[in-house]
Structure formats: structure tokens, C-alpha cells
Amino acid sequence: MKIAFVASEAFPFAKVGGLADVVGSLPQALKKLGLEPTIFLPWYSGIQGYYVGESRFDFEGQSEQVGLGHLEHGGVRYVLVGLPDFSRERPYGYDDDFRRFVRFSLAVAELLRDFDIVHAHDWQAALLPLLRNQGWFTGRTVYTIHNLAYQGTWGSQDFYAWSKLPGETYYGAGLEHNGRVNLMKGGIVNSDAVTTVSPGYAEEIRSPYFGDGLDGVLREQSYKLRGILNGLDTDYWNPADDRYLSQHFTVKDLRPKAKIRAALLGEFGLEDNPTLGVVSRFASQKGIDLIADALPGLLERGLNLLVLGSGEASLERTFAWMAAHHAGRVAYAQGYNEALAHRIYAGCDGFLMPSRFEPCGLAQMISMRYGTPPIVRAVGGLKDTVRHGETGFLFEYPDATGLLWGVDEFLRHPNRLEVARKGMKTDFSWEAPAQQYADLYRSLR
Ligand code: ADP
Ligand code: GLC
């Protein structure tokens, strides 16, 4: 069975968050199950593919040419779609993102002739199920919501003026939502199956609190909505064999972890206290501000804080300020840093993830795999992956008091080493979830 994955990120070629981890690793697991996945990705600058030719598609009423590249990674074939406006510093975060990804979707739709399943991810690829229904290609469509907070919306007049899609798709094919074009809604209503990345989030998004305005649509379409928990690339995220670590360890012998920890504290000039790590995008979803609110309480409890992340500028400033004023206790590394992320997962005593909502979350799974118990908010995929007092700690209230309650549970646990061990022994591989995707694809044929 031939499966086309269409997405805006895939590790190691383009990564902003967990979407990249999933798109970069799930296809490899599907391949092991005998499926034939191909990943369609924008040809961002810096990706080394080889040029294989050109294709054409219609955009703004004109035939546009697009250069195509191929590469193979982990045994999986990639098709790189070379469009203008994709050779920028970051994959997205620009004013014209909406238009860039509509163009990407239109270009990809021309390349999907031979696939049994087209699996589109997040708003950036959400136009594809509609394009299938409009006859651009055949095959069944699966749409996966990785994050309902980013829906891809635009003014309808402008959209129809330049996309040249038939105007009747606005109401007729369900692109309209609250008087605007909403790509995510289009993906949900036009696909054959909708998945999201944990059973918990699949339930939550049917409610107004988590549904981001699409809960009504999701309730209506709930017959085809299900949650499949993300897995990890357990070869890449492996404390026994991690290219970014100077020492390696397994569940049988955690001692080398202490050396990684000592080096990490030394590198950031931190005192020898229990240290909580954070690796995160700085977005309101992640509750990073709650950590800042809880800082006095964390310091009072004798804890250090080591934070890696970037995003909202005001949060970056807050953490830079906190690190400057509490040198020795708080350290902040701004930016995206793969190597440091691995050292934080491996070298801290606990890992903080106080998300307001979390579709799945990979960071908490990674920290458990590295024997660093996570302290997380009891929400979405966090609730589905962390067992309170067993593999980590869960708290309910999204505020500083709630967070500190979780931290106290961590501090007063009689055997944190056992918690670390149980986390390390948990199966976070793709094996079971990939099988669920394979079963879903087969059920659609
Ligand atoms: P999200 O996708 O919402 O950002 P996830 O927990 O699913 O959250 O995935 C985050 C991924 O991005 C993890 O692989 C994490 O290690 C990585 N990551 C996040 N921020 C950084 C950073 N500043 N530097 C390196 N890796 C990061
Ligand atoms: C999104 C979500 C995160 C999830 C990731 C991969 O970025 O915020 O919770 O783990 O997608 O599915």
C-alpha cells in the first residue's frame, strides 16, 4: 500500500517542534510493517536532495513550474517540492505563510496520482482532502491534527481571488468557518478519517474549552475521529547510544547519568541542587509563564532551573532576566539547540512541562526515556503518557500553585530512582501506534 505523507516539517530536515519528529519517524515504522511511505516536504534551503525534474500546477490562474528533488532517509523516500518563498531562515513564522502553504498543497496535489492513501498533517497540508474531493487526485485521505491552535485561516475574498479555487468550495466543501476560510476545518470535513495524536486530546477537542472554535465541527465528525498516541524514534532517542552524550546509560546502570549532570551544572554555573529541566517552544500552550510565576517557590524549595527554548519575545526576556538575577540557580539558553536538548533530558533530575493543553507531547516521553521524571500538567497526551507517582508526576491546576504541588509530589516521593527506572522501561516506540495507523489505512481501502 502506497502512502503519501504531506507535511511542513520532518526531522532531521526541517524542525520546529514535535510534528517534525513524528513525520520523520512514523513512516520508517510503517515501512517495517510492509507499507510504502513517501514524504512530501517543501524543499527548504539547506536540504541536500538531488534534482529529478519539474512539474507544473495552476496558481493565480497561471501555470507555475516547480522543481522536484528526491532523497532517501532511514529507508524512506522524500519528494522535495521546490517552490519560491521556501528558502528562508525558518520553515514558517512569516506573514505570508498561509499563501505559501496553499501553494505547496496545490503543487503536491499534482504529484499524488499513484497513492492509495494521502495522509495530510496539520493546517499546512489541510487543503489536500478537499482537493481530492474536487477530483485533483484519487486515493483515500487521512488528516491528522497535531495542534488545533494553528488552523490556517484567511479572508475568503482574497483567498478565492488568488487561489482560483471554485467559489462553491467555500460553503459547499466546508472551507468556511466563522466567515473566513479555515483550512483545518476543510481538512476535517473532507477527509475519510481524522486522527489526533493522543486519545486524551481526541476527547478534549470535542469540548468548547479545548476545541478552539472547532469543537462543534469535531463533535459532528466524531464518527471518524480517533486518537493514536505518538511514538518516539527510540533509536535516535536512546540514552545507551546517544551521539550528543559523553556518557551512556541504561536502566540497569544509571550511574553515568551523574557525570552528565555534573558536566551540565558546571557548564551553566549551577549550584549542586536538584535541577529541573525545560526544553520547549515558548508559546502560551506550554505554560512557560507558569514556571516564571512559580520561580520564588522553586527557589525556596532549593531547586535549580535549567531552561532551553525560544519563541514569544516577552517570555525570552523574562527568562533572561531571571537567569541574570539568580545566577547559580537559574540558567537560560535561548534558541533551538539539539545537542543541549539531549544533555538536558539526560542530565537533569526532573523535567517540567506545565502545558495548558498538549495534543501529545514528546518531550515528556523523551525525558522518561532518559530517566528524568517529568512533572507535567494532567492534560491531553501528558495524561495519557505519564503515570502519577509511577513514571512521573501530574498536577491539575494551570497555575503556580498547581505546578508547585506537582513539584512537591516529586520532592516527597520516597523513591525517585524507581520512578526514573519505570519511565525508562516504558515502551514509547512506534511499534504499536504504527500498527494502529496501518489498520486505519487498511480499513479505508
Ligand atoms: P511541540 O511539538 O508542541 O513543540 P513536543 O513535545 O511534541 O512539543 O515536541 C517538541 C520537540 O521539539 C521535542 O523533540 C523537543 O526536544 C524539541 N524542542 C523543543 N524546543 C527545543 C529547543 N529549543 N531546542 C531543541 N529542541 C527543542
Ligand atoms: C504538536 C503538539 C504536540 C505533539 C506534536 C506532534 O506540535 O503541540 O503536543 O506532540 O504536535 O504530534
Coordinates of C-alpha atoms and ligand atoms in Angstrom, one line a residue:
M1 CA 0.0 0.0 0.0
K2 CA 1.4 3.3 -1.0
I3 CA 1.1 6.1 1.5
A4 CA 1.9 9.8 0.8
F5 CA 2.8 11.8 3.9
V6 CA 2.4 15.6 3.3
A7 CA 3.7 17.9 6.0
S8 CA 5.6 21.1 6.6
E9 CA 8.3 19.5 8.9
A10 CA 10.3 16.3 9.0
F11 CA 13.3 15.7 11.3
P12 CA 16.2 16.0 10.5
F13 CA 15.5 18.3 7.5
A14 CA 13.1 20.9 9.0
K15 CA 12.0 21.0 12.6
V16 CA 10.1 23.5 14.7
G17 CA 8.5 21.0 17.1
G18 CA 7.2 17.5 17.6
L19 CA 5.5 17.4 14.2
A20 CA 8.9 17.0 12.7
D21 CA 9.7 14.1 15.0
V22 CA 6.5 12.3 14.0
V23 CA 6.8 12.9 10.3
G24 CA 10.5 11.9 10.4
S25 CA 9.9 8.7 12.2
L26 CA 6.4 7.2 11.8
P27 CA 7.0 6.4 8.1
Q28 CA 10.0 4.3 9.0
A29 CA 7.9 2.3 11.3
L30 CA 5.2 1.9 8.6
K31 CA 7.8 0.7 6.3
K32 CA 8.7 -2.1 8.7
L33 CA 5.0 -3.1 8.5
G34 CA 5.3 -3.6 4.8
L35 CA 3.7 -0.2 3.7
E36 CA 5.4 2.1 1.2
P37 CA 5.5 5.6 2.5
T38 CA 6.8 8.7 0.6
I39 CA 7.1 12.0 2.4
F40 CA 6.3 15.3 0.5
L41 CA 8.1 18.2 2.0
P42 CA 8.8 21.8 0.9
W43 CA 12.4 22.0 -0.5
Y44 CA 13.6 24.4 2.2
S45 CA 17.1 25.8 1.7
G46 CA 19.8 23.7 3.0
I47 CA 18.2 20.3 2.3
Q48 CA 20.5 18.3 0.2
G49 CA 18.4 16.5 -2.4
Y50 CA 19.1 15.6 -6.0
Y51 CA 17.1 17.3 -8.7
V52 CA 14.9 15.0 -10.6
G53 CA 12.8 17.2 -12.8
E54 CA 9.9 19.5 -12.9
S55 CA 6.2 19.6 -12.5
R56 CA 3.5 22.2 -13.2
F57 CA 0.5 23.3 -11.3
D58 CA -2.0 26.1 -11.6
F59 CA -1.7 29.1 -9.2
E60 CA -3.3 32.5 -9.5
G61 CA -4.8 31.4 -12.8
Q62 CA -1.3 30.7 -14.3
S63 CA 0.6 27.5 -14.8
E64 CA 3.6 27.5 -12.5
Q65 CA 6.7 25.4 -12.6
V66 CA 8.1 23.6 -9.6
G67 CA 11.5 21.9 -9.3
L68 CA 11.4 18.5 -7.7
G69 CA 14.1 16.8 -5.6
H70 CA 14.5 13.3 -4.1
L71 CA 16.3 12.0 -1.2
E72 CA 16.2 8.9 0.9
H73 CA 16.5 8.8 4.7
G74 CA 16.0 5.9 7.1
G75 CA 14.9 3.8 4.0
V76 CA 12.1 6.3 3.3
R77 CA 11.7 8.2 0.1
Y78 CA 11.3 12.0 0.2
V79 CA 9.9 14.2 -2.5
L80 CA 11.1 17.8 -2.1
V81 CA 8.9 20.4 -3.6
G82 CA 10.9 23.4 -4.7
L83 CA 8.7 26.5 -4.6
P84 CA 9.7 30.1 -4.4
D85 CA 9.3 31.6 -0.9
F86 CA 10.6 28.5 0.9
S87 CA 14.2 29.4 1.0
R88 CA 14.1 31.3 4.3
E89 CA 15.7 31.0 7.6
R90 CA 12.8 29.2 9.3
P91 CA 10.1 26.9 7.8
Y92 CA 7.3 29.4 8.9
G93 CA 6.5 32.3 11.2
Y94 CA 6.0 34.7 8.3
D95 CA 3.1 36.9 7.3
D96 CA 2.6 35.0 4.0
D97 CA 2.6 31.5 5.5
F98 CA -1.0 30.9 4.6
R99 CA -0.4 31.6 0.9
R100 CA 2.9 29.7 0.9
F101 CA 1.3 26.5 2.2
V102 CA -1.8 26.8 0.0
R103 CA 0.7 26.9 -2.9
F104 CA 2.6 23.9 -1.5
S105 CA -0.6 21.9 -1.2
L106 CA -1.7 22.8 -4.8
A107 CA 1.7 21.8 -6.1
V108 CA 1.7 18.5 -4.1
A109 CA -1.9 17.7 -5.3
E110 CA -0.5 17.3 -8.8
L111 CA 2.0 14.7 -7.7
L112 CA -0.4 12.3 -5.9
R113 CA -1.6 10.2 -8.7
D114 CA -0.3 6.8 -7.5
F115 CA -1.1 6.7 -3.9
D116 CA -3.6 4.6 -2.0
I117 CA -3.6 6.9 1.0
V118 CA -2.8 10.6 1.3
H119 CA -2.0 11.4 4.9
A120 CA -2.0 15.1 5.5
H121 CA -0.7 16.8 8.6
D122 CA -1.8 20.0 10.3
W123 CA -3.2 23.1 8.7
Q124 CA -0.3 23.4 6.2
A125 CA -1.5 20.3 4.3
A126 CA -5.1 20.5 5.2
L127 CA -6.3 21.6 1.8
L128 CA -5.5 18.2 0.3
P129 CA -8.6 16.2 1.3
L130 CA -10.7 18.9 -0.3
L131 CA -8.6 18.8 -3.4
R132 CA -9.1 15.0 -3.6
N133 CA -12.9 15.6 -3.3
Q134 CA -12.6 18.1 -6.1
G135 CA -11.0 15.4 -8.3
W136 CA -7.4 16.6 -8.3
F137 CA -6.3 13.1 -7.3
T138 CA -7.8 9.8 -6.1
G139 CA -7.0 7.7 -3.1
R140 CA -8.3 7.8 0.5
T141 CA -7.4 10.7 2.8
V142 CA -6.4 10.7 6.4
Y143 CA -6.0 14.1 8.2
T144 CA -4.0 14.3 11.4
I145 CA -4.4 17.2 13.8
H146 CA -1.2 17.8 15.7
N147 CA -2.3 21.1 17.1
L148 CA -5.7 22.7 16.9
A149 CA -4.3 26.1 18.0
Y150 CA -3.0 26.7 14.4
Q151 CA -5.8 26.4 11.9
G152 CA -4.7 28.3 8.9
T153 CA -7.4 31.0 8.3
W154 CA -7.7 33.7 5.8
G155 CA -10.2 36.2 4.4
S156 CA -12.3 34.5 1.8
Q157 CA -12.4 37.1 -0.9
D158 CA -8.7 37.4 -1.1
F159 CA -8.2 33.6 -0.9
Y160 CA -10.6 32.9 -3.8
A161 CA -9.1 35.8 -5.8
W162 CA -5.6 34.3 -5.9
S163 CA -6.1 30.6 -5.3
K164 CA -8.6 30.4 -8.1
L165 CA -10.3 27.5 -6.4
P166 CA -14.0 27.2 -7.3
G167 CA -16.0 29.6 -5.1
E168 CA -18.6 26.9 -4.3
T169 CA -16.0 25.1 -2.1
Y170 CA -16.4 27.9 0.5
Y171 CA -19.8 26.7 1.7
G172 CA -20.2 23.6 -0.4
A173 CA -17.0 21.9 0.7
G174 CA -16.9 23.3 4.2
L175 CA -13.9 25.7 3.9
E176 CA -16.0 28.4 5.6
H177 CA -15.8 28.9 9.3
N178 CA -16.9 32.0 11.1
G179 CA -16.9 33.9 7.9
R180 CA -13.3 33.0 6.9
V181 CA -11.5 30.3 5.1
N182 CA -10.3 27.8 7.6
L183 CA -8.0 25.1 6.2
M184 CA -8.1 22.9 9.3
K185 CA -11.9 22.7 9.1
G186 CA -11.6 21.9 5.4
G187 CA -9.2 19.0 6.3
I188 CA -11.6 17.7 9.0
V189 CA -14.7 17.7 7.0
N190 CA -13.3 16.5 3.7
S191 CA -11.0 13.6 4.8
D192 CA -12.1 10.0 5.2
A193 CA -10.6 9.7 8.6
V194 CA -9.3 12.3 11.2
T195 CA -6.8 11.4 13.8
T196 CA -5.1 13.3 16.5
V197 CA -2.1 12.4 18.4
S198 CA -3.4 11.1 21.7
P199 CA -6.7 9.6 22.9
G200 CA -7.0 12.2 25.6
Y201 CA -6.7 15.1 23.2
A202 CA -9.2 13.4 20.8
E203 CA -11.7 13.5 23.7
E204 CA -10.8 17.0 24.9
I205 CA -11.2 18.8 21.5
R206 CA -14.9 17.8 21.3
S207 CA -15.4 20.3 24.2
P208 CA -15.5 24.1 23.9
Y209 CA -12.6 24.6 26.3
F210 CA -10.1 22.7 24.1
G211 CA -11.9 22.8 20.8
D212 CA -10.6 26.3 19.7
G213 CA -13.9 27.1 18.0
L214 CA -13.9 23.8 16.1
D215 CA -15.5 21.6 18.8
G216 CA -18.9 21.7 17.1
V217 CA -17.4 20.5 13.8
L218 CA -15.4 17.8 15.7
R219 CA -18.5 16.6 17.5
E220 CA -20.3 16.4 14.2
Q221 CA -17.5 14.5 12.6
S222 CA -16.7 12.4 15.7
Y223 CA -17.6 9.2 14.0
K224 CA -14.4 9.4 12.0
L225 CA -12.2 11.0 14.7
R226 CA -9.8 9.0 16.8
G227 CA -6.7 9.5 18.9
I228 CA -3.5 7.5 18.2
L229 CA -0.7 8.2 20.6
N230 CA 2.6 9.3 19.1
G231 CA 5.7 7.2 19.4
L232 CA 9.3 8.1 19.5
D233 CA 12.2 7.2 17.3
T234 CA 13.8 5.0 20.0
D235 CA 17.0 4.5 18.1
Y236 CA 17.6 8.2 17.9
W237 CA 16.4 9.0 21.4
N238 CA 18.5 6.3 23.2
P239 CA 20.5 7.0 26.3
A240 CA 22.5 3.9 25.7
D241 CA 23.8 5.2 22.4
D242 CA 23.2 9.0 22.0
R243 CA 25.6 10.8 19.8
Y244 CA 25.2 14.0 21.9
L245 CA 26.1 12.5 25.2
S246 CA 29.6 11.9 26.5
Q247 CA 28.4 9.1 28.8
H248 CA 25.8 6.4 28.1
F249 CA 23.5 4.6 30.4
T250 CA 20.7 2.1 30.6
V251 CA 18.0 1.2 33.1
K252 CA 20.4 -1.4 34.6
D253 CA 23.1 1.2 35.4
L254 CA 22.1 4.8 35.8
R255 CA 25.4 5.9 37.3
P256 CA 26.8 7.6 34.2
K257 CA 23.9 10.0 34.3
A258 CA 25.6 11.6 37.3
K259 CA 28.6 12.6 35.2
I260 CA 26.3 14.1 32.5
R261 CA 24.6 16.0 35.3
A262 CA 27.8 17.3 36.8
A263 CA 29.1 18.5 33.5
L264 CA 25.8 20.2 32.7
L265 CA 25.6 22.0 36.0
G266 CA 29.3 23.1 35.5
E267 CA 28.6 24.3 32.0
F268 CA 25.8 26.6 33.3
G269 CA 27.4 27.5 36.6
L270 CA 24.6 26.0 38.6
E271 CA 24.9 25.0 42.2
D272 CA 24.7 21.4 43.2
N273 CA 20.9 21.3 43.8
P274 CA 18.1 19.2 42.4
T275 CA 17.7 20.6 38.9
L276 CA 14.5 20.8 36.8
G277 CA 15.0 21.0 33.1
V278 CA 12.8 22.5 30.4
V279 CA 13.1 22.1 26.6
S280 CA 10.2 23.9 24.9
R281 CA 8.8 26.2 22.3
F282 CA 7.9 29.4 24.2
A283 CA 4.2 29.6 23.4
S284 CA 1.2 30.1 25.7
Q285 CA 0.3 26.4 25.1
K286 CA 3.3 25.3 27.0
G287 CA 2.6 27.3 30.2
I288 CA 6.1 28.7 30.3
D289 CA 4.8 31.7 32.1
L290 CA 3.6 29.5 35.0
I291 CA 7.2 28.5 35.5
A292 CA 8.2 32.1 35.9
D293 CA 5.3 32.7 38.3
A294 CA 6.4 29.7 40.3
L295 CA 10.1 30.7 40.4
P296 CA 10.1 32.0 44.1
G297 CA 8.5 28.7 45.2
L298 CA 11.0 26.7 43.2
L299 CA 14.0 28.6 44.7
E300 CA 12.5 28.3 48.2
R301 CA 12.4 24.6 47.8
G302 CA 16.1 24.5 47.0
L303 CA 15.7 23.7 43.3
N304 CA 17.6 24.9 40.2
L305 CA 16.0 25.6 36.9
L306 CA 17.7 25.0 33.5
V307 CA 15.6 26.2 30.6
L308 CA 16.2 25.8 26.8
G309 CA 13.8 27.4 24.5
S310 CA 12.6 30.3 22.3
G311 CA 9.5 31.8 20.9
E312 CA 7.5 34.6 22.5
A313 CA 9.9 37.5 23.0
S314 CA 8.4 38.6 26.3
L315 CA 9.0 35.1 27.8
E316 CA 12.5 35.1 26.4
R317 CA 13.2 38.4 28.2
T318 CA 11.6 37.1 31.4
F319 CA 13.9 34.0 31.5
A320 CA 17.0 36.0 30.5
W321 CA 16.2 38.4 33.4
M322 CA 15.6 35.5 35.9
A323 CA 18.9 33.9 34.9
A324 CA 20.7 37.1 35.3
H325 CA 19.2 37.8 38.8
H326 CA 19.5 34.2 40.1
A327 CA 22.9 33.2 38.7
G328 CA 23.8 29.8 40.1
R329 CA 20.2 28.8 40.5
V330 CA 18.6 29.6 37.1
A331 CA 20.1 29.2 33.7
Y332 CA 18.5 30.0 30.4
A333 CA 19.7 29.1 26.9
Q334 CA 17.8 30.9 24.2
G335 CA 17.3 29.3 20.8
Y336 CA 17.0 25.9 19.3
N337 CA 19.8 23.6 20.3
E338 CA 19.5 19.9 19.5
A339 CA 22.7 18.8 21.4
L340 CA 21.9 20.8 24.5
A341 CA 18.3 19.4 24.5
H342 CA 19.7 15.9 24.7
R343 CA 22.0 16.8 27.6
I344 CA 19.1 18.4 29.5
Y345 CA 16.9 15.4 29.0
A346 CA 19.7 13.2 30.3
G347 CA 21.4 15.4 32.9
C348 CA 18.5 17.0 34.9
D349 CA 16.8 15.5 38.0
G350 CA 13.3 16.3 36.8
F351 CA 11.7 17.7 33.7
L352 CA 9.0 20.4 33.8
M353 CA 6.1 20.6 31.3
P354 CA 3.2 22.6 32.6
S355 CA 1.2 22.8 29.4
R356 CA -2.2 24.5 29.3
F357 CA -3.1 21.9 26.6
E358 CA -1.0 19.3 24.9
P359 CA -2.1 17.3 21.9
C360 CA 0.5 14.6 22.7
G361 CA 3.9 16.0 23.8
L362 CA 7.1 14.2 23.0
A363 CA 9.4 16.0 25.4
Q364 CA 7.9 14.2 28.5
M365 CA 8.4 10.9 26.8
I366 CA 12.0 11.7 25.9
S367 CA 12.7 12.7 29.5
M368 CA 11.2 9.5 30.8
R369 CA 13.3 7.5 28.3
Y370 CA 16.4 9.3 29.7
G371 CA 15.5 8.5 33.3
T372 CA 14.4 12.1 34.2
P373 CA 10.9 12.0 35.7
P374 CA 8.6 14.6 34.2
I375 CA 6.4 16.9 36.2
V376 CA 3.5 17.7 33.9
R377 CA 0.0 19.1 33.8
A378 CA -2.7 16.4 33.7
V379 CA -3.9 17.2 30.2
G380 CA -4.1 15.7 26.7
G381 CA -1.3 13.4 25.8
L382 CA 0.6 14.2 29.0
K383 CA -2.1 12.5 31.0
D384 CA -2.0 9.6 28.6
T385 CA 1.7 9.0 28.9
V386 CA 2.8 9.9 32.5
R387 CA 1.6 7.8 35.4
H388 CA 1.5 9.8 38.6
G389 CA 4.0 8.6 41.2
E390 CA 5.0 5.8 38.9
T391 CA 6.8 7.3 35.9
G392 CA 6.4 11.0 36.7
F393 CA 4.1 13.5 38.4
L394 CA 0.8 15.1 37.2
F395 CA -0.8 18.2 38.5
E396 CA -4.3 19.6 37.7
Y397 CA -4.3 23.4 38.1
P398 CA -2.7 25.5 35.4
D399 CA -1.2 28.0 37.8
A400 CA 1.9 28.4 40.0
T401 CA 0.2 26.7 43.0
G402 CA -0.7 23.7 40.9
L403 CA 2.7 23.5 39.4
L404 CA 4.3 23.7 42.9
W405 CA 2.0 20.9 44.1
G406 CA 3.4 18.7 41.4
V407 CA 6.9 19.7 42.3
D408 CA 6.2 18.8 45.9
E409 CA 4.9 15.4 44.9
F410 CA 8.2 14.9 43.1
L411 CA 10.3 16.1 46.0
R412 CA 8.5 14.0 48.6
H413 CA 8.4 10.8 46.6
P414 CA 10.2 8.2 48.6
N415 CA 12.0 6.6 45.6
R416 CA 12.7 8.8 42.7
L417 CA 15.2 6.4 41.3
E418 CA 12.4 3.8 40.9
V419 CA 10.3 6.4 39.2
A420 CA 13.1 7.1 36.8
R421 CA 13.6 3.4 36.1
K422 CA 9.9 2.8 35.5
G423 CA 9.9 5.6 33.0
M424 CA 12.9 4.2 31.2
K425 CA 11.2 0.8 30.9
T426 CA 8.0 2.2 29.4
D427 CA 7.6 1.4 25.7
F428 CA 7.4 4.7 23.8
S429 CA 8.3 3.1 20.4
W430 CA 6.3 3.4 17.3
E431 CA 5.6 -0.3 17.1
A432 CA 2.0 -0.3 18.5
P433 CA 0.9 3.2 17.1
A434 CA 2.3 2.4 13.6
Q435 CA 0.2 -0.7 13.6
Q436 CA -2.9 1.4 14.5
Y437 CA -2.2 3.7 11.6
A438 CA -1.7 0.7 9.3
D439 CA -5.0 -0.8 10.4
L440 CA -6.7 2.5 9.8
Y441 CA -5.3 2.8 6.3
R442 CA -6.4 -0.7 5.5
S443 CA -9.9 -0.1 6.9
L444 CA -10.3 2.8 4.4
R445 CA -9.5 0.8 1.2
Ligands
ADP1 P1 5.6 20.7 20.4 O1 5.6 19.9 19.1 O2 4.3 21.2 20.8 O3 6.6 21.8 20.4 P2 6.5 18.2 21.6 O4 6.8 17.9 23.0 O5 5.6 17.3 20.9 O6 6.0 19.7 21.6 O7 7.9 18.2 20.7 C1 8.9 19.1 20.9 C2 10.1 18.6 20.2 O8 10.9 19.8 19.9 C3 11.0 17.7 21.0 O9 11.7 16.8 20.1 C4 11.9 18.7 21.7 O10 13.1 18.1 22.1 C5 12.1 19.7 20.6 N1 12.5 21.0 21.1 C6 11.6 22.0 21.5 N2 12.3 23.1 21.8 C7 13.6 22.9 21.5 C8 14.8 23.7 21.6 N3 14.7 24.9 22.0 N4 15.9 23.1 21.2 C9 16.0 21.8 20.8 N5 14.9 21.0 20.7 C10 13.7 21.5 21.0
GLC2 C1 2.2 19.4 18.1 C2 1.7 19.3 19.6 C3 2.5 18.3 20.4 C4 2.6 17.0 19.6 C5 3.3 17.3 18.3 C6 3.5 16.0 17.4 O1 3.3 20.2 18.0 O2 1.8 20.6 20.2 O3 1.8 18.0 21.6 O4 3.4 16.1 20.3 O5 2.5 18.1 17.5 O6 2.3 15.4 17.2

